[in-house]
Coordinates of N, CA and C and ligand atoms in Angstrom, one line a residue:
X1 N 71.4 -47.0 20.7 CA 72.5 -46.3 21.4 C 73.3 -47.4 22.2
X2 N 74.4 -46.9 22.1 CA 75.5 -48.1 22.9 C 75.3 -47.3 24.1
X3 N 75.7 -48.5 25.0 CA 76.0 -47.7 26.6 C 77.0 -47.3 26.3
X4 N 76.8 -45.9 27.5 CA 77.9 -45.1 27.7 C 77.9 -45.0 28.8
X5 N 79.7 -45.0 29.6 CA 80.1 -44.9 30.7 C 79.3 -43.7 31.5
X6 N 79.5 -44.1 33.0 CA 78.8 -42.8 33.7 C 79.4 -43.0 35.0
X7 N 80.2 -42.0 35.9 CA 80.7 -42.1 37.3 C 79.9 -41.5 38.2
X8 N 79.8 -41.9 39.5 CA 79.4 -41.1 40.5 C 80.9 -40.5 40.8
X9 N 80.6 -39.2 40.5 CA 81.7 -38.5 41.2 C 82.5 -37.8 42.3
X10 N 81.5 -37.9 43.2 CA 81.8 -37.8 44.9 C 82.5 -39.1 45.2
X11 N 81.5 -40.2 44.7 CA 81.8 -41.8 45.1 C 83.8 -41.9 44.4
X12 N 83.6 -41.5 43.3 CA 84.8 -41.8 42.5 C 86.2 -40.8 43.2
X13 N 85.7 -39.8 43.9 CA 86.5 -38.7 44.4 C 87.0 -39.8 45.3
X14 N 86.1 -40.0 46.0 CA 85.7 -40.8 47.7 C 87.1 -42.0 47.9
X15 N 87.0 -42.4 46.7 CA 87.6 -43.7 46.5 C 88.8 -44.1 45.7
X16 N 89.5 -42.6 44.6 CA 90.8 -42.3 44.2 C 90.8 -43.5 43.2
X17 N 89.4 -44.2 42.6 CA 89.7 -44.5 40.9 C 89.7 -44.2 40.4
X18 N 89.8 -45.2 38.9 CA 90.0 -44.5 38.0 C 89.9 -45.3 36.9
X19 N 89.0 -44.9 35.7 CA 88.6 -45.3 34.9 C 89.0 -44.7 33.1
X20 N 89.2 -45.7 32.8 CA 89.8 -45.4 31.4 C 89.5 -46.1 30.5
X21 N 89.6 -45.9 29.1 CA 88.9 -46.2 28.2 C 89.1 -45.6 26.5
X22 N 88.6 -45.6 25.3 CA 88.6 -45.0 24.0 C 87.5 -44.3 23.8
X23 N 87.2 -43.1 23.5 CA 85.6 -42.8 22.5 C 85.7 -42.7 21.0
X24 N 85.3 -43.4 20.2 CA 85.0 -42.5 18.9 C 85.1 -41.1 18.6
X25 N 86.1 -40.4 17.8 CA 85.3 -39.5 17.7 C 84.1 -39.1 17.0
X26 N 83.7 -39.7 16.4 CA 82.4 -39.5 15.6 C 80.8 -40.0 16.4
X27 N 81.4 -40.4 17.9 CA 80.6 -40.3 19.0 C 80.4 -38.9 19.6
X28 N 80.5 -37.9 19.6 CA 81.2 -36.4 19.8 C 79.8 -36.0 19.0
X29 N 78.5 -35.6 19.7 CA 77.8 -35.0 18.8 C 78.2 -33.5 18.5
X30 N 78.7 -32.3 19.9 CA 78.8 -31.2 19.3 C 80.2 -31.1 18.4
X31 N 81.0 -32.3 19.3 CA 82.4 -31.4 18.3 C 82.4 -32.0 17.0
X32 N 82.4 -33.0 16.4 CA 81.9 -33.9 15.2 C 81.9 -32.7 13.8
X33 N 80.9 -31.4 14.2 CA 80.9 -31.0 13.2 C 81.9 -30.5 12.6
X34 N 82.5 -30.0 13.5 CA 83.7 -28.9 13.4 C 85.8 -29.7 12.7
X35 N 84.6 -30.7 12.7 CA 86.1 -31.8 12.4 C 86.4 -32.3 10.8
X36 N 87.4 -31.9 10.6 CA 87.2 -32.3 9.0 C 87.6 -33.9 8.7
X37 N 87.5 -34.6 10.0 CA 87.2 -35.7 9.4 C 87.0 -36.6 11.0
X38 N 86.1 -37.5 11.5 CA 85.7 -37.4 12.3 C 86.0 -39.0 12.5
X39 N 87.0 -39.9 12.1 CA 87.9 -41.0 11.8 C 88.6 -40.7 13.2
X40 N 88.4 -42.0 13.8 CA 89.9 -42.4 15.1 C 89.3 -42.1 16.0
X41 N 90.0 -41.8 17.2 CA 89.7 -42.0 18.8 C 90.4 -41.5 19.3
X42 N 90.1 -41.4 20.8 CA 90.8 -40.2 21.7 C 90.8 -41.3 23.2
X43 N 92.2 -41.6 23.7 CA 91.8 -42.3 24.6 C 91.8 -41.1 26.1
X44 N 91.3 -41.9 27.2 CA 91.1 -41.0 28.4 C 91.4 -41.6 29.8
X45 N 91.8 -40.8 30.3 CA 91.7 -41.7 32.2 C 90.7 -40.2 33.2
X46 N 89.8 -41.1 34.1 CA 89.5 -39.8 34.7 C 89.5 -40.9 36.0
X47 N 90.2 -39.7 36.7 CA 90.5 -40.5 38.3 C 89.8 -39.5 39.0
X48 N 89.6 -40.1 40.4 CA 89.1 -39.8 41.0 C 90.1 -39.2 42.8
X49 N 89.9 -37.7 42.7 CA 91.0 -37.4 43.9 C 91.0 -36.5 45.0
X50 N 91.6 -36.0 45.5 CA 91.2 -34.8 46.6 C 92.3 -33.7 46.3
X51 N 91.7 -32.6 46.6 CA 92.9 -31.8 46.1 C 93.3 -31.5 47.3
X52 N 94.7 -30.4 47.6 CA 95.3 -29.4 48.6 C 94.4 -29.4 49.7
X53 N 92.7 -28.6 49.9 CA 91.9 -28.2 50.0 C 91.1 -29.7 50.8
X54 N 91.5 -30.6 50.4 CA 90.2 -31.7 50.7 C 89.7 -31.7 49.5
X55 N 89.1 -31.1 49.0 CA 88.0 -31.4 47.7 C 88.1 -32.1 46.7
X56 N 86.6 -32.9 47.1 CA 86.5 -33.6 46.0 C 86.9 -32.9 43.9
X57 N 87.7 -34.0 43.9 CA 88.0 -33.6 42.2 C 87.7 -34.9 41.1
X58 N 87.8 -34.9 40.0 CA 88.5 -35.4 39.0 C 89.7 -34.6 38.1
X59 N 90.4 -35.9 38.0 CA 91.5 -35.2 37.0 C 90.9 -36.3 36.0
X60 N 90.8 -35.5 34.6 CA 90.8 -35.9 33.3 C 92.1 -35.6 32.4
X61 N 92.4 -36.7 31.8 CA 93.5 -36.8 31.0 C 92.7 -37.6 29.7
X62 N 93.3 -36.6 28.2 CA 92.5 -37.3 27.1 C 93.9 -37.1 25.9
X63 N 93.6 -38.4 25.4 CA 95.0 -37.9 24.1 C 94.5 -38.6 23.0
X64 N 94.8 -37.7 21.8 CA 94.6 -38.2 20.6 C 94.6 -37.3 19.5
X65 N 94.7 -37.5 18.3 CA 94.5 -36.0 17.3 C 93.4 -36.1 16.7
X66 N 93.0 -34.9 16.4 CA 91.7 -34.5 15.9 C 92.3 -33.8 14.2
X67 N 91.1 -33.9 13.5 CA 91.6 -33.6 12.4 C 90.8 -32.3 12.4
X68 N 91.3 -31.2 12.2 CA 90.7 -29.7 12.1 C 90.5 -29.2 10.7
X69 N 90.3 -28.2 10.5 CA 90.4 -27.4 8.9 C 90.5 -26.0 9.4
X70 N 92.0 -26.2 8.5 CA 92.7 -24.7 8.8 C 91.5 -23.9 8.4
X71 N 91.7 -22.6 8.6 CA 90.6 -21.1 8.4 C 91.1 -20.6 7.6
X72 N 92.6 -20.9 7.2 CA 93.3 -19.9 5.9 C 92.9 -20.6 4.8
X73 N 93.4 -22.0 4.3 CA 93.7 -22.6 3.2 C 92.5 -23.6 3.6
X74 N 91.7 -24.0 4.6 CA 90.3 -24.6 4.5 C 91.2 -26.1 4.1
X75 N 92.2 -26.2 4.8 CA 92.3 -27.8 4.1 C 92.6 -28.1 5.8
X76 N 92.8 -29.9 5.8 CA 92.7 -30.3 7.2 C 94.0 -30.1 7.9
X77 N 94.1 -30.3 8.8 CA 95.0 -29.4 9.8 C 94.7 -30.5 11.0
X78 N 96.1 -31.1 11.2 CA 96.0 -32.1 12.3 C 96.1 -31.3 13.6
X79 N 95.7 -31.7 14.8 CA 95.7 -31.0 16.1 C 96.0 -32.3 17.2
X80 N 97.1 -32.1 17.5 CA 97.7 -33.2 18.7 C 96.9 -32.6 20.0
X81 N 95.8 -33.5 20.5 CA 95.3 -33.3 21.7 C 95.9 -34.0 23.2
X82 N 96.7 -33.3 24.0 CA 97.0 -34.1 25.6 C 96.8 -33.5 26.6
X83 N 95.5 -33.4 26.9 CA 95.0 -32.7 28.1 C 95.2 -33.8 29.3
X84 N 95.4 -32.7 30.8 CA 95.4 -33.3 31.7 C 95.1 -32.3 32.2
X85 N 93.9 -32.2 33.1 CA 93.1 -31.0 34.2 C 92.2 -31.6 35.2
X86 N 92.3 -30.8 36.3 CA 92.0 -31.3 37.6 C 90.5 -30.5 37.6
X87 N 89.7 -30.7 37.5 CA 87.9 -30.2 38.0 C 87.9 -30.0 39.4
X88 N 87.2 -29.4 40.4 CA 86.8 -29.2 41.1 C 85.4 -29.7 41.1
X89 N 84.7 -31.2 42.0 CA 83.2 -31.1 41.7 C 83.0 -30.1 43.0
X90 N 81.9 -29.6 42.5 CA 80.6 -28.8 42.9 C 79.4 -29.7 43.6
X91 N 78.8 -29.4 44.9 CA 77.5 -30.3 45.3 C 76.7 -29.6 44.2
X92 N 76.8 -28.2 44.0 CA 75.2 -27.5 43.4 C 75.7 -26.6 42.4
X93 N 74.7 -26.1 41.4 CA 75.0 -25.3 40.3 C 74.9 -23.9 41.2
X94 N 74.8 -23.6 42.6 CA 74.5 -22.4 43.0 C 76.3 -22.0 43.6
X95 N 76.8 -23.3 44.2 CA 78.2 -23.3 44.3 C 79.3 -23.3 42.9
X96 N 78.5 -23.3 42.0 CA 79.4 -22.8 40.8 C 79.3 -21.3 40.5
X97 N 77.8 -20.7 40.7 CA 77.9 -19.7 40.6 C 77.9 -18.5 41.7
X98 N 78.4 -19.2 42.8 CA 79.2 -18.2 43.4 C 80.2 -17.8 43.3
X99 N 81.3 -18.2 42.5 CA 82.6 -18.1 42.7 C 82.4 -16.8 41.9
X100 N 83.5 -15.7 41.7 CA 83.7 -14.5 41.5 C 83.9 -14.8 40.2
X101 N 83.3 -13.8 39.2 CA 83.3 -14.1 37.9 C 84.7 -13.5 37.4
X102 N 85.3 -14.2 36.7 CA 86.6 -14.0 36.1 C 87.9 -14.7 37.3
X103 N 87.4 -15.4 37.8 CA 88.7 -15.5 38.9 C 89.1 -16.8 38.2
X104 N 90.6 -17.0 38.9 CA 91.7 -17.6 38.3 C 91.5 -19.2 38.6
X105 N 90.6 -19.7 39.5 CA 90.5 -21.2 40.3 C 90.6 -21.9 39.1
X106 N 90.1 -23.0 40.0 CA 90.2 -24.3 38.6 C 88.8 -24.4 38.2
X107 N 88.8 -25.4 37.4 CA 87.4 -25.7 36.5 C 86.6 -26.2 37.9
X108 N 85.4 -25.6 37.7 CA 84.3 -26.5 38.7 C 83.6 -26.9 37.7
X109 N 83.0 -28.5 38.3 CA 81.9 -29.1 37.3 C 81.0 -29.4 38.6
X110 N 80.0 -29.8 38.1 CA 78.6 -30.0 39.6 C 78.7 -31.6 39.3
X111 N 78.8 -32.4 40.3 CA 79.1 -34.0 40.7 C 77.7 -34.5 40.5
X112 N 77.7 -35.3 40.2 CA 76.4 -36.2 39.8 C 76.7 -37.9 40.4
X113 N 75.2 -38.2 40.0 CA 75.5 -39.8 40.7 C 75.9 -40.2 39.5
X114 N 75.3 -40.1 38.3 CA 75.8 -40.5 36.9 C 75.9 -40.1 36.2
X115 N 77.2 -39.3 36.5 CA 78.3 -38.2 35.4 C 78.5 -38.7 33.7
X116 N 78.0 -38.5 33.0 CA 78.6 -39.3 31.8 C 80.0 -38.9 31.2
X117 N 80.2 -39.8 31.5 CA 82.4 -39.8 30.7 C 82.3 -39.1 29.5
X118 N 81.5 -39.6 28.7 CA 81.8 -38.8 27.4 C 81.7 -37.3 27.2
X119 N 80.6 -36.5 27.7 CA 80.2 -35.2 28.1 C 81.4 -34.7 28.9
X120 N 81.7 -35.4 29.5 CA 83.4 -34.5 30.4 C 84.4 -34.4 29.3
X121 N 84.7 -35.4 28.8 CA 85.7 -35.6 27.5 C 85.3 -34.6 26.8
X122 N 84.8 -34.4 25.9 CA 83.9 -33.8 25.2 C 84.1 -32.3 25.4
X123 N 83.8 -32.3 26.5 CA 83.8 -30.4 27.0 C 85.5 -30.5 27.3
X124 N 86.2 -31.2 27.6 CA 87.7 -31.0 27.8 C 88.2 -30.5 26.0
X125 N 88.0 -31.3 24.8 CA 88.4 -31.3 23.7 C 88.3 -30.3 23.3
X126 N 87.0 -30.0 23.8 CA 86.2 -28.8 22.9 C 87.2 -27.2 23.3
X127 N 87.4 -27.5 24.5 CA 88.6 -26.1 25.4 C 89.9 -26.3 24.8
X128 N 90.3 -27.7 24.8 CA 91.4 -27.7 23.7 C 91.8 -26.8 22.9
X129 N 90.6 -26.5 21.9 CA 90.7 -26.7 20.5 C 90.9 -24.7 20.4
X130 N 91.7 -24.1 19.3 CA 92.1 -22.8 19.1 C 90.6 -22.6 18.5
X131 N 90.5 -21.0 18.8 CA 89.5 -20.7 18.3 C 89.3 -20.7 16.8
X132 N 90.9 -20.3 15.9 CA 90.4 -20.1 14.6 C 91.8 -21.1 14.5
X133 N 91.8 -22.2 14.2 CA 92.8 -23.2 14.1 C 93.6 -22.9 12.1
X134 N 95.0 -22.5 12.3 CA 95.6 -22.2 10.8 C 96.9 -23.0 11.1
X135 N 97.7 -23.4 10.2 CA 98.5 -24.1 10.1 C 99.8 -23.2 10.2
X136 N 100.5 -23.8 10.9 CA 101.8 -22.6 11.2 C 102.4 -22.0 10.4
X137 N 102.7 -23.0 9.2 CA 103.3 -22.4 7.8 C 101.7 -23.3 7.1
X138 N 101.1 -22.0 6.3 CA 99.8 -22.3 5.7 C 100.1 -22.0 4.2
X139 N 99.9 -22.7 3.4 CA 100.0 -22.6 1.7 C 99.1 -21.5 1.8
X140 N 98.1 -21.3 2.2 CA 97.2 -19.9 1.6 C 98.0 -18.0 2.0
X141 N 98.5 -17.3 1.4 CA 99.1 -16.3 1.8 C 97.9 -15.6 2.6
X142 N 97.0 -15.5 2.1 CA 96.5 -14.3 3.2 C 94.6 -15.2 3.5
X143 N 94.1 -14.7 4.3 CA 92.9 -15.1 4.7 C 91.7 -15.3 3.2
X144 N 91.4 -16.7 3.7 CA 90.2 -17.0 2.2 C 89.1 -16.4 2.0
X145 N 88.8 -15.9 3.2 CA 87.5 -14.7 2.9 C 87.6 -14.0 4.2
X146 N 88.2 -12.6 4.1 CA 88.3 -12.0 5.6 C 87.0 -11.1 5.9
X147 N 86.8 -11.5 7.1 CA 85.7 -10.9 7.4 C 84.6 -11.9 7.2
X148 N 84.3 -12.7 6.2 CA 82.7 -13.3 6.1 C 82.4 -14.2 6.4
X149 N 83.7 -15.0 7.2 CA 83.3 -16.4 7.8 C 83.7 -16.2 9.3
X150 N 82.5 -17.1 9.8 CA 82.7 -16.8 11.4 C 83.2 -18.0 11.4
X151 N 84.0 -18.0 12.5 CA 85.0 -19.6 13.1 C 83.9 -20.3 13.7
X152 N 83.8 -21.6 13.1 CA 82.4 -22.4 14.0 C 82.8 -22.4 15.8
X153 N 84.1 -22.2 16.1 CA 84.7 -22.7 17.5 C 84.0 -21.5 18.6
X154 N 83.8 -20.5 18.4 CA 83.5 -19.7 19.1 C 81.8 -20.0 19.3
X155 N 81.1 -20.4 18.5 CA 79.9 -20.9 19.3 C 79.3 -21.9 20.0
X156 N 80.4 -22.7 19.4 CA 80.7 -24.0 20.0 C 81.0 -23.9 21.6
X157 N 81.5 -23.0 21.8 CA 82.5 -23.1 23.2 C 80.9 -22.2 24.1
X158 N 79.7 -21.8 23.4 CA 79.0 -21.5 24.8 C 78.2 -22.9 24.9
X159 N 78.4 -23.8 24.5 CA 77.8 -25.6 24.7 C 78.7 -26.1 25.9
X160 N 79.9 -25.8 26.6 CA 80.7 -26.0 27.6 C 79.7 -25.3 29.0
X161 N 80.1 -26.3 29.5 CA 79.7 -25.9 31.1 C 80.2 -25.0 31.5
X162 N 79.8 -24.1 32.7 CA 80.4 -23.0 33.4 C 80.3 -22.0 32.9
X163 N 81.1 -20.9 32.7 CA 81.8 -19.6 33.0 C 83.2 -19.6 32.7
X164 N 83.5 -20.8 32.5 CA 85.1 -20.8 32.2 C 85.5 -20.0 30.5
Ligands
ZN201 ZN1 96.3 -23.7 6.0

């Protein structure tokens, strides 16, 4: 295994850096599968900052395209990714799960001394991505098998942290 980046993210909050970098995507163990072709890279910045509030945050920003496969015509389907979102860290998983379920805040992630970069990235992509990804104008007229294929994205997305 190659090293992989890791932040303390109170320290990183503490201090307003910021660290940036490229992943593979074929470093991506959950999303990887879901990718019809797992070629190229996604670069990232995650700084470190304080919101309104005081609170410690990260803002993650990631850009790159991911190659998808439409759900109509099953052929690949490019997906321009440019996220930028502000996290809220969390000291505890008990402070994540107090907040009111369904409410509108921002993302909370629980802060660690050695946050791994990739796993934040990772879970950002993964919220990116449409649940049943089809091509705006799709050569297939109507659905390739309706009803008998489940969209891999939807179980994918209970592998994301939180409640979000
Ligand atoms: Zn299509």
């Amino acid at each position: 295994m190659s090293h992989q980046p890791v932040i303390d993210g109170l320290e990183l909050a503490a201090s307003g850096a910021a660290l940036r970098g490229t992943f593979p995507l074929d470093g991506f163990a959950r999303l990887r599968g879901t990718l019809a072709s797992d070629a190229g890279e996604v670069a990232y910045v995650v700084q470190g900052l304080r919101d309104e509030r005081g609170r410690p945050c990260l803002r993650a920003k990631v850009r790159g395209a991911l190659q998808l496969r439409c759900q109509r015509c099953l052929e690949a389907l490019e997906l321009d990714v440019d996220v930028d979102k502000v996290l809220v860290l969390a000291a505890s998983q008990a402070e994540i799960d107090a907040e009111p379920a369904g409410s509108r805040g921002p993302d909370r992630v629980l802060a660690g001394r050695d946050m791994p970069v990739r796993d934040l990235i990772e879970d950002e992509l993964i919220l990116a991505m449409p649940y049943a990804p089809r091509h705006e104008r799709c050569a297939a007229a109507a659905p390739a098998s309706a009803g008998a294929r489940r969209f891999p994205f939807t179980g994918l997305r209970g592998l994301v942290r939180g409640k979000n």
